[in-house]
Coordinates of C-alpha atoms and ligand atoms in Angstrom, one line a residue:
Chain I
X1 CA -16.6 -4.2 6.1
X2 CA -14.6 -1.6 8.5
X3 CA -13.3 0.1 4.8
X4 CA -15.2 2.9 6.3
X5 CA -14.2 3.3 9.9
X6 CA -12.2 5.9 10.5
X7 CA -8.6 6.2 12.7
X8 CA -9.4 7.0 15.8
X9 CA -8.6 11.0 16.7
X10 CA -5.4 12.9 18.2
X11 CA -6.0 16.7 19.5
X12 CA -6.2 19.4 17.2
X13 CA -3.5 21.2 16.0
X14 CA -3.5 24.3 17.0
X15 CA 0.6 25.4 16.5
X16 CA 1.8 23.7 13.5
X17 CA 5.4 24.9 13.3
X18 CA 6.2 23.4 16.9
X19 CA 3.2 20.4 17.1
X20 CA 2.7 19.1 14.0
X21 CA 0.5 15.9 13.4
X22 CA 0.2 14.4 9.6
X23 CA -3.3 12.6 11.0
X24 CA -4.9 16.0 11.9
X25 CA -8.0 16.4 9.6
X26 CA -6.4 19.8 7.8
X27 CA -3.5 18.2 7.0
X28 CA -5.1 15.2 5.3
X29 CA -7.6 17.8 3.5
X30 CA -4.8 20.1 2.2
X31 CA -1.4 19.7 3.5
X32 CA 0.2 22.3 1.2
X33 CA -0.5 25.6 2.6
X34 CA 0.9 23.8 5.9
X35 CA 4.1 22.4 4.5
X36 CA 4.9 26.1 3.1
X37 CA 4.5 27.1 6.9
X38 CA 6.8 24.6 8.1
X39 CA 9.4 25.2 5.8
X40 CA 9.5 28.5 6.0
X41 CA 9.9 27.7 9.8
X42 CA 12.7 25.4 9.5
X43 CA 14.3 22.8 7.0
X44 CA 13.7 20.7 9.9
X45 CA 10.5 20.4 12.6
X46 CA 9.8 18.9 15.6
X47 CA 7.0 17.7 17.0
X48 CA 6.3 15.7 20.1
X49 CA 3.4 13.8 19.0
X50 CA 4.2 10.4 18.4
X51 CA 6.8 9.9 20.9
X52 CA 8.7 12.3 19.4
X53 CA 9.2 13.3 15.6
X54 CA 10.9 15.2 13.0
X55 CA 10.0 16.3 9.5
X56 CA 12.3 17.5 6.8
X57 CA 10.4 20.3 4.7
X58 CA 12.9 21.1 2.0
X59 CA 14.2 18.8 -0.8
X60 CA 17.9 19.3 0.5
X61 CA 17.3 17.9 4.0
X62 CA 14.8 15.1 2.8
X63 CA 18.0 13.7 0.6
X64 CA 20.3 14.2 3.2
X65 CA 18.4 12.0 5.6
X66 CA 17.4 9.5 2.7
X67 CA 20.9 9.1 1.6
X68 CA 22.3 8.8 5.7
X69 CA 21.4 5.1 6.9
X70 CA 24.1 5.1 9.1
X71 CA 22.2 7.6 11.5
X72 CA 18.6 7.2 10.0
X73 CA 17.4 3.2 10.3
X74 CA 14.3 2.0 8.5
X75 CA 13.5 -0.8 11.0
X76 CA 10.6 1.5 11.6
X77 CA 9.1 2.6 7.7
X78 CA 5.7 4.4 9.6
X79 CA 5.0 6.6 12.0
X80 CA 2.8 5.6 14.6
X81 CA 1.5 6.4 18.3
X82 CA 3.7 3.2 19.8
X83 CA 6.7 2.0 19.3
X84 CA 6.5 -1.8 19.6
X85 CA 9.1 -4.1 19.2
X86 CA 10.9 -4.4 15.8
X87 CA 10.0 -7.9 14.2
X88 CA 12.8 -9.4 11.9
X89 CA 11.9 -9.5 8.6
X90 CA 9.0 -7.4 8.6
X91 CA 9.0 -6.4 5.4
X92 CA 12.0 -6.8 3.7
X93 CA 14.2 -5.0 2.0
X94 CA 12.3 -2.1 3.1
X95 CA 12.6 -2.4 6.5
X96 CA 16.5 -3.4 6.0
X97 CA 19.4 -1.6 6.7
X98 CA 23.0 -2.3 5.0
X99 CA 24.3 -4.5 4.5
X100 CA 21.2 -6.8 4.7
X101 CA 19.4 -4.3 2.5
X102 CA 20.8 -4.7 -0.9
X103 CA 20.8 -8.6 -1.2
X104 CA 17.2 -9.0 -0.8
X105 CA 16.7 -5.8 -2.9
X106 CA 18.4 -7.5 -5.7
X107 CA 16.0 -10.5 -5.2
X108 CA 12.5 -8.5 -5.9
X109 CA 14.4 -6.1 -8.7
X110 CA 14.2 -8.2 -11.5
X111 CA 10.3 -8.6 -11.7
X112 CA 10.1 -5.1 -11.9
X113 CA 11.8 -4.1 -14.7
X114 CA 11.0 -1.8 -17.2
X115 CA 10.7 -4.7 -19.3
X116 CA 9.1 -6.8 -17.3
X117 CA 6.3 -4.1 -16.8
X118 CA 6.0 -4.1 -20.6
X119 CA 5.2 -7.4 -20.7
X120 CA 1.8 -7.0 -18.5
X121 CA 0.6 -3.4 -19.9
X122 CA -2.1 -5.4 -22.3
X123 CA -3.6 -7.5 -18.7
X124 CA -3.5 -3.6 -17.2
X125 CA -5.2 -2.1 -20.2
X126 CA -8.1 -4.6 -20.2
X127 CA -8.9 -4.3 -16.4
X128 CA -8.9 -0.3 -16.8
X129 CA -11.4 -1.4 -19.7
X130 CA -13.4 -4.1 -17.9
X131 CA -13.6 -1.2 -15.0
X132 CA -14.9 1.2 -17.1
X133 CA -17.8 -0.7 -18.7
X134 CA -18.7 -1.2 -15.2
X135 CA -20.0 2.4 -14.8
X136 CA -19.7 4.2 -18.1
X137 CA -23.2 4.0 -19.2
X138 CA -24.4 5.7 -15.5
X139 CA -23.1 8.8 -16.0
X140 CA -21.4 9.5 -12.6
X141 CA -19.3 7.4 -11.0
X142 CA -16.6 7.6 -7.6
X143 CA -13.7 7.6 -9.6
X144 CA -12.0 6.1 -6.4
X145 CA -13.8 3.8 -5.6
X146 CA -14.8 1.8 -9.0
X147 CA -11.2 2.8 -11.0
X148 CA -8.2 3.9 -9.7
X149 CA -8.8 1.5 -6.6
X150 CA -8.8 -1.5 -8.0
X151 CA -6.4 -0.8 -10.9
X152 CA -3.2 -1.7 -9.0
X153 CA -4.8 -4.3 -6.5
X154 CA -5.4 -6.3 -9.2
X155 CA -2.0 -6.1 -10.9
X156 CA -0.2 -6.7 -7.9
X157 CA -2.8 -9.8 -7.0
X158 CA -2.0 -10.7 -10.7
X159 CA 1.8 -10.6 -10.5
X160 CA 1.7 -12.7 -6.8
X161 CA -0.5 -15.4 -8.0
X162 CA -3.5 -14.7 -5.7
X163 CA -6.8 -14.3 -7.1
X164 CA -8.2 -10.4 -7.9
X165 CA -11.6 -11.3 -6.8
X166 CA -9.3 -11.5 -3.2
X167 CA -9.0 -7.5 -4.0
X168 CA -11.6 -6.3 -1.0
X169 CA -9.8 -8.5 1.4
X170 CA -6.3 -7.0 0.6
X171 CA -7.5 -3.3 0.4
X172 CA -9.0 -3.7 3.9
X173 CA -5.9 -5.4 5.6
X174 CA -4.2 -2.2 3.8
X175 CA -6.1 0.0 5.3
X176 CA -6.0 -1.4 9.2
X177 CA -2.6 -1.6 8.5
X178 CA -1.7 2.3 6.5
X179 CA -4.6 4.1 8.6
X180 CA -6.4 2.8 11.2
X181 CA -2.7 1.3 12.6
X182 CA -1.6 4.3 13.5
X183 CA -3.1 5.0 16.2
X184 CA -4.6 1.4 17.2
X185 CA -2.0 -1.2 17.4
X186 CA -4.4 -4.2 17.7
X187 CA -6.0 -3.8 14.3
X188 CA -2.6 -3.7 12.6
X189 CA -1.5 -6.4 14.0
X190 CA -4.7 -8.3 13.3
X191 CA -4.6 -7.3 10.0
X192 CA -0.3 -8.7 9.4
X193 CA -1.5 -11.8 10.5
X194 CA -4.6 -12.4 8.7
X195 CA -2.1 -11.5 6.0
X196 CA 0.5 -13.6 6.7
X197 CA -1.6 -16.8 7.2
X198 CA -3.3 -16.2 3.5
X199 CA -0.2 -16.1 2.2
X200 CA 1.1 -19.1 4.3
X201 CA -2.3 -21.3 2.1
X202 CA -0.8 -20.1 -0.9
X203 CA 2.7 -21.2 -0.2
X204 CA 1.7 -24.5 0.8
X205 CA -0.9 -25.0 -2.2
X206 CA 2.5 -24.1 -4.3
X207 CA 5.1 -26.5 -2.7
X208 CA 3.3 -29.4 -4.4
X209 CA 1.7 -27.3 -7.7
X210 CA 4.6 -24.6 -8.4
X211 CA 3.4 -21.8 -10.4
X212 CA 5.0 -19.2 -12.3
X213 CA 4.2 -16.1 -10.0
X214 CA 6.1 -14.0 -7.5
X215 CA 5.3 -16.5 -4.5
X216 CA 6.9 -19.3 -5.8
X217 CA 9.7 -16.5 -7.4
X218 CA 10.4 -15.8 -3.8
X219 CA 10.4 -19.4 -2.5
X220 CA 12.5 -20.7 -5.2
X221 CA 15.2 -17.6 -4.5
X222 CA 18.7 -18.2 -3.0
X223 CA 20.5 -15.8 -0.3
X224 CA 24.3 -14.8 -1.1
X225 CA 25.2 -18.6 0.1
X226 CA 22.9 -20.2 -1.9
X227 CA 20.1 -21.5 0.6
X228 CA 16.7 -20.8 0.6
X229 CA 15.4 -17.9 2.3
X230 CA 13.8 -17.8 5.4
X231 CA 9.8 -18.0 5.6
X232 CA 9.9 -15.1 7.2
X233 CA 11.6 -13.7 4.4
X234 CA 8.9 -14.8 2.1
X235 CA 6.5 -14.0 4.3
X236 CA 8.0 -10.2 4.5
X237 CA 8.0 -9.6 1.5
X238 CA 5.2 -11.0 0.2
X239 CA 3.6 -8.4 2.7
X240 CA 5.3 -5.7 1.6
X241 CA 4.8 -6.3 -1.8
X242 CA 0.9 -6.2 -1.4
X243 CA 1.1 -3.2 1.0
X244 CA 3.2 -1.6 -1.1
X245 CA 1.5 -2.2 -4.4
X246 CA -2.1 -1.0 -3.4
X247 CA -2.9 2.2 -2.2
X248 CA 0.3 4.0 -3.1
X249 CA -0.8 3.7 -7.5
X250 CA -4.6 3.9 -6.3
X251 CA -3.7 7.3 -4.7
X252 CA -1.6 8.5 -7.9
X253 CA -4.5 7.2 -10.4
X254 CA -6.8 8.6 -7.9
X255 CA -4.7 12.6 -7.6
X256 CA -4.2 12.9 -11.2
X257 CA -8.2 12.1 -12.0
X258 CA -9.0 14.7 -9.4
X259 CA -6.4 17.3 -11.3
X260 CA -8.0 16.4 -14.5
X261 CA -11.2 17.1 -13.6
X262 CA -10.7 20.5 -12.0
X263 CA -8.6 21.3 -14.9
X264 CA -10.0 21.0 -18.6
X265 CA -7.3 22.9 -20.3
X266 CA -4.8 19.7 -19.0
X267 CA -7.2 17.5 -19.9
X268 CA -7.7 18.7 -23.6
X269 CA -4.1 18.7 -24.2
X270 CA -3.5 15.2 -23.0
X271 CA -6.4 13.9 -25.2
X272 CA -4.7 15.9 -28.3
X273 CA -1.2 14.6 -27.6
X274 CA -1.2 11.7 -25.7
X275 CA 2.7 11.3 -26.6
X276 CA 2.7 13.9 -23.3
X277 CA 1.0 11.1 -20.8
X278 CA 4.2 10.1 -19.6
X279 CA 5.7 13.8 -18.4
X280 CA 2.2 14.5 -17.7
X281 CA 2.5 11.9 -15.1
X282 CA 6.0 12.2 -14.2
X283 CA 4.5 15.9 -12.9
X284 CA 1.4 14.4 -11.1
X285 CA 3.3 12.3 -9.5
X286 CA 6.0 15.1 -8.3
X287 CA 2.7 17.4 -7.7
X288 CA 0.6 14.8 -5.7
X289 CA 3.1 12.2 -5.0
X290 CA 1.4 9.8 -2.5
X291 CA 4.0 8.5 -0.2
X292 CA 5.5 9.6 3.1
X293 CA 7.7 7.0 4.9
X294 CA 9.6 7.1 8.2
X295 CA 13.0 6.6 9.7
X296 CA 14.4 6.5 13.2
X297 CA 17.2 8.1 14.6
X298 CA 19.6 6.1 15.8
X299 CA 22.5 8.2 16.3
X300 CA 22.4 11.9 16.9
X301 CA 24.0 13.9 13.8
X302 CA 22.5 17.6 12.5
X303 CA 20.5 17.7 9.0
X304 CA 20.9 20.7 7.2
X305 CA 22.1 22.2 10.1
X306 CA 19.5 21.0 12.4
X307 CA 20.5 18.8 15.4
X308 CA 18.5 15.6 15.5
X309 CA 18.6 13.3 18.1
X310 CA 18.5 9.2 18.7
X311 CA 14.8 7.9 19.9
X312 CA 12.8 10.5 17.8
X313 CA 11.1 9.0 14.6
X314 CA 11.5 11.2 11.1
X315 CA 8.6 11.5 8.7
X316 CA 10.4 11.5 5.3
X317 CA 7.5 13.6 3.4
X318 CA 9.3 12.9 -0.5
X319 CA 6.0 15.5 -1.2
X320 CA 6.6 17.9 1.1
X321 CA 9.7 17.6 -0.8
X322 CA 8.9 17.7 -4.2
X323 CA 6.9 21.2 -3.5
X324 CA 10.0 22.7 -2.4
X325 CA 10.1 26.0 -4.6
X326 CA 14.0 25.8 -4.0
X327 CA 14.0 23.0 -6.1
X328 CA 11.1 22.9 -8.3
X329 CA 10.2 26.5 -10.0
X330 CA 6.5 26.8 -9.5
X331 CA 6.8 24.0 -7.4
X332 CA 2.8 24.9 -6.7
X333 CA 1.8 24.4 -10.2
X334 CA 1.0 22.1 -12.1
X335 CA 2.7 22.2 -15.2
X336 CA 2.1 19.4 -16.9
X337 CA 5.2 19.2 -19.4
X338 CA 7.5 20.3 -16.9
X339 CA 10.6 19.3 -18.5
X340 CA 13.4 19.1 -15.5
X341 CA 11.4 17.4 -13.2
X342 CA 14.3 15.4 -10.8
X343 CA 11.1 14.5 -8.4
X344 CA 11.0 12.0 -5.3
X345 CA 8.2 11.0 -5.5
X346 CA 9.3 7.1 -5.2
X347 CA 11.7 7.9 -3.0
X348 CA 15.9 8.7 -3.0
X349 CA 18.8 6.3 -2.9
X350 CA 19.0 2.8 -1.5
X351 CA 14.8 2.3 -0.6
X352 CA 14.1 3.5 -4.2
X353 CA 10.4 1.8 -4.6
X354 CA 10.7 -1.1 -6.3
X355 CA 7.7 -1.3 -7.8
X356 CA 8.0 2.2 -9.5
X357 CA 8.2 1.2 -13.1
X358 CA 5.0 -0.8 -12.5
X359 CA 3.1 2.3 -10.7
X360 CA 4.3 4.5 -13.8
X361 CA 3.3 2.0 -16.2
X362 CA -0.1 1.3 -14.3
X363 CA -0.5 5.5 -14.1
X364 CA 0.1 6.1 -17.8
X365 CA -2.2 2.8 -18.8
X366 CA -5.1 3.8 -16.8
X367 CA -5.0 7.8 -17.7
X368 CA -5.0 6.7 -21.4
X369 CA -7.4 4.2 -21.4
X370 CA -9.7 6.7 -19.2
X371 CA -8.9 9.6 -21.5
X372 CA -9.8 7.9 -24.6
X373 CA -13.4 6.5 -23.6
X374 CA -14.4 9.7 -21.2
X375 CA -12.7 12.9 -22.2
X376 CA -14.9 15.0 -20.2
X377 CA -15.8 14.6 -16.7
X378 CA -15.7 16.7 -13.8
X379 CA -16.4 16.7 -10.3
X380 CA -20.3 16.4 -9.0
X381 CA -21.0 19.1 -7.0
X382 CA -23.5 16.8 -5.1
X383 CA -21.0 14.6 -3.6
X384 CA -17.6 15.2 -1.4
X385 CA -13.6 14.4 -2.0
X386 CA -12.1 12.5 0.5
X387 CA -8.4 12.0 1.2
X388 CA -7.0 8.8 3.2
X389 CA -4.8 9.9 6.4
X390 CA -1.2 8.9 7.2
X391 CA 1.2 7.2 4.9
X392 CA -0.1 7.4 1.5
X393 CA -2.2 10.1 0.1
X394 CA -4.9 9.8 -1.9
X395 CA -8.6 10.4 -2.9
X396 CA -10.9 7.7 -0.9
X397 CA -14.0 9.1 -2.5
X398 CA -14.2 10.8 -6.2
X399 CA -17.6 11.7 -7.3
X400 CA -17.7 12.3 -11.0
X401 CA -20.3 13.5 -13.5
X402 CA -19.4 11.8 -16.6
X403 CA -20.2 13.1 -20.4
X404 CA -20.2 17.2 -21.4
X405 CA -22.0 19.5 -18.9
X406 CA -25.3 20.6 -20.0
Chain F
X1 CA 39.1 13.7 -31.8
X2 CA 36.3 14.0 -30.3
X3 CA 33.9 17.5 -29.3
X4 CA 30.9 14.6 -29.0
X5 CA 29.7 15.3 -25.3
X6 CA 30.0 11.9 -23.1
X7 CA 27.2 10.7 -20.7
X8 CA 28.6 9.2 -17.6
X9 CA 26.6 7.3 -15.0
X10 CA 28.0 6.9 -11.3
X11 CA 27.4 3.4 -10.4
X12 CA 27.3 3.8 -6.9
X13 CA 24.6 6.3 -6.7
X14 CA 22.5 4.8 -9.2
X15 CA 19.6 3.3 -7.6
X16 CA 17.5 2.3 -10.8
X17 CA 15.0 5.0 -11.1
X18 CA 15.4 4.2 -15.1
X19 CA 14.7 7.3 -16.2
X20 CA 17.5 8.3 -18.3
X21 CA 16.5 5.2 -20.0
X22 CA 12.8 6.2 -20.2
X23 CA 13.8 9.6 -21.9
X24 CA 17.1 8.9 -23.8
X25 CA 16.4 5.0 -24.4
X26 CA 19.6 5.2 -27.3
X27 CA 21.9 6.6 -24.4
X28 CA 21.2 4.1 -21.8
X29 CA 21.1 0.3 -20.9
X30 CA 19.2 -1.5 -17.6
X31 CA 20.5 -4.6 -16.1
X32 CA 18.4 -7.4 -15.1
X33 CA 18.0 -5.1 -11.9
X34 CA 17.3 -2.1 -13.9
X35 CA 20.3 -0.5 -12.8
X36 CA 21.7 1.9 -15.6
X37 CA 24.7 2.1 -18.0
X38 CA 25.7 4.0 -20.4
X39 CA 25.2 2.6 -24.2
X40 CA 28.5 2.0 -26.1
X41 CA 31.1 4.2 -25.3
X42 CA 28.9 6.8 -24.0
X43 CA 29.5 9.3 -26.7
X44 CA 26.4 11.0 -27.6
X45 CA 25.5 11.0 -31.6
X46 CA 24.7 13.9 -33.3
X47 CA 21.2 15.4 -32.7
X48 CA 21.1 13.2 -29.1
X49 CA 22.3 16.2 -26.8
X50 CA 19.1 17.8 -26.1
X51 CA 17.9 13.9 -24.7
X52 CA 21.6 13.6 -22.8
X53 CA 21.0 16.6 -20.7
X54 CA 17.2 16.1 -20.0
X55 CA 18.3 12.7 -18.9
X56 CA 20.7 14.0 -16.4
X57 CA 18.1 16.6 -15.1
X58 CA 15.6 14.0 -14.5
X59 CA 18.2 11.6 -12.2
X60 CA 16.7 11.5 -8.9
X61 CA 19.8 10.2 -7.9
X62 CA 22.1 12.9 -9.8
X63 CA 23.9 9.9 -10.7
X64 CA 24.3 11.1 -14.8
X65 CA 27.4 13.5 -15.9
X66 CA 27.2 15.0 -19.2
X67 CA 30.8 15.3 -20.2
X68 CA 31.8 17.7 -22.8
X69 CA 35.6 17.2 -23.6
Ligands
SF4_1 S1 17.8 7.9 -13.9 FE1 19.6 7.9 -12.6 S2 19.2 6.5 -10.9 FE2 17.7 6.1 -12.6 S3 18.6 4.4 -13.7 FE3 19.2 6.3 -14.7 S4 21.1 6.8 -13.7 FE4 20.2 5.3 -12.5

């Protein structure tokens, strides 16, 4: 399985403030340190790696360009080494702009209501259970790999319809797509297809058996005049959802183990008041948030007094954000019952992820259910943390001992 | 008359983050797109301000007002 290959490499970075590169192996090791640097550089910075590329670094100028989608598109959501053509419908509404955005927003919204999430918490609680058995009685365990990875494949799998023992194939079409995409064109677009042919089977298989899932949600859906959508439009967002729903939660679950383990005095006061689980993770989530996306320029305009211009991509880092210490007191710490906590982690304004009530729901469900059956655990010296590169951040391996140290 | 404080939600920036609704669930209403309104008439009850203005803090969209008239 290529799970393990790793994206091909770019130059080291040796001036961070002017050439800046989110693949470079210190950034995707500890970005932090460097996002302080570039901030304290500029509220905006330019590099021109990737055929050219900006990054907000404060809270102020990430909103700004979130909330401006008359000069910032999202035709392109990633930043990558090319530039190929936009496809229609490649992952809508996401890739939409007004005003084809908000009707097929309003299409995948209901699904994911609070309510709606409340409905599947006891499925989610008895995978984080069934996952747990799996290695509970070893005594160490990758956290990443054998829990928080397969937590949200299989609820998104669950809510589409397609079987979780699929989960391997999905994560791997994730990560040609997320990582290995970046920088090698061919495997991400092997990857869409592979994708978008399973997901032609299943639509088939449902035209004469419908089911009561999100693909035959989305084939049954109107547009504003009352047709069918497009396949493409199924297709699209199909793709997105199962992009979307993977490695994003994986990464959150995966941060906010890590944090727990290096931190006992957290992780006692969770298990004492569990009532706190849900700030707790409203912090991890602003502390570690997972998710950079991308816009292009389309029109030249100036962010927070910066001029930007057309052609350039923007990587809309909502962590680089969420650490801004204009915005956040101790915006370095983790404090988790942070009270104001007005984090983006899932984004601002019109591409508000969709699926955040089901990622907070899925964090909160598989911190509990952890917390309760192994209240101590820490990190095994023995083995190495790895982070995944590029759009979402996460752990990719999590070696834990298990039990009380001896 | 009326010293209640008022919780006010600006449709238009409102993008369904639903946390007001998460933190102040009496204050708050979803739509079937999880969009947010205020409950009632918006007035606050006794003993809710405290959850009105931790509600507003926690809008990613600053979309919530806490009106004190
Ligand atoms: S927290 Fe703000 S954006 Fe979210 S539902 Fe409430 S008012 Fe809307």
């Amino acid at each position: 399985m290529s799970d393990v290959s790793q994206p091909a490499a770019h130059p080291p970075v040796t001036d961070w403030v002017n050439d800046f590169d989110h693949t470079d192996p210190q950034w995707t090791d500890d970005p932090f340190p460097i996002w302080e640097e570039l901030r304290a550089a500029s509220p905006v910075v330019h590099t021109e790696r990737f055929l050219g590329c900006y990054m907000p670094t404060t809270y102020q100028a990430v909103r700004e360009i979130a909330n401006n989608t008359e000069h910032f598109s999202s035709r392109r959501i990633i930043v990558r080494d090319v530039r190929s053509e936009v496809a229609r419908n490649a992952a809508p509404p996401i890739t939409s702009d007004p005003p084809v955005h908000k009707p097929a927003k309003q299409l995948l919204l209901p699904p994911f209501t609070p309510d709606a999430m409340k409905k599947l918490e006891p499925r989610m609680r008895a995978i984080c259970n069934e996952l747990i058995d799996g290695f509970i009685a070893d005594g160490k365990v990758d956290a990443a790999a054998r829990y928080s990875k397969y937590i949200p494949v299989r609820a998104i799998a669950h809510m589409l319809g397609i079987p979780e023992r699929d989960s391997d194939l999905f994560i791997n079409w994730i990560h040609m797509i997320l990582e290995l995409g970046i920088k090698d064109e061919t495997k991400l677009l092997e990857a869409v297809h592979e994708m978008s042919d399973y997901f032609r089977t299943h639509i088939e298989e449902r035209r004469s058996r419908p089911t009561e899932d999100l693909i035959s949600y989305l084939m049954n859906a109107k547009d504003k005049e009352g047709q069918p959508l497009e396949e493409s439009h199924v297709l699209g967002s199909l793709r997105l959802l199962l992009i979307a729903g993977i490695d994003t939660t994986w990464s959150a679950i995966g941060s906010s183990l890590w944090h727990l383990a290096r931190t006992p005095a957290d992780r006692e006061r969770l298990i004492s008041e569990p009532e706190l689980i849900p700030t707790a993770v409203e912090e991890l989530l602003r502390a570690y948030s997972p998710v950079t996306m991308a816009r292009e320029v389309v029109k030249e305009t100036t962010i927070s007094g910066c001029p930007v211009k057309a052609g350039n991509m923007v990587l809309l880092s909502f962590p680089a954000a969420n650490r801004d210490p204009k915005m956040f007191p101790d915006a370095d710490k983790v404090v988790i019952d942070r009270q104001e906590n007005r984090h983006a982690a899932f984004g601002l304004g019109i591409h508000r992820c969709v699926g955040s009530n089901l990622a907070r729901m899925e964090m909160q469900v598989a911190l509990e259910e952890w917390l309760k059956r192994i209240p101590d655990f820490r990190l095994d010296p023995a083995g190495t943390v790895t982070w995944s590169q590029g759009t979402v951040r996460g752990p990719r391996q999590l070696p834990f001992l298990l039990g009380k140290a001896m | 008359m009326t010293e209640r404080p008022r919780v006010h939600i600006d449709p238009d920036k409102c993008q369904g983050h639903a946390r007001c609704k998460a933190l102040a669930p009496e204050l708050f209403e979803l739509d079937e797109y999880g969009n947010a309104r205020e409950a009632g008439d918006g007035l606050v009850p006794p003993g809710l301000e405290d959850k009105a203005w931790l509600a507003k803090s926690n809008c990613p969209e600053i979309a919530i007002d806490v009106i004190e008239e």
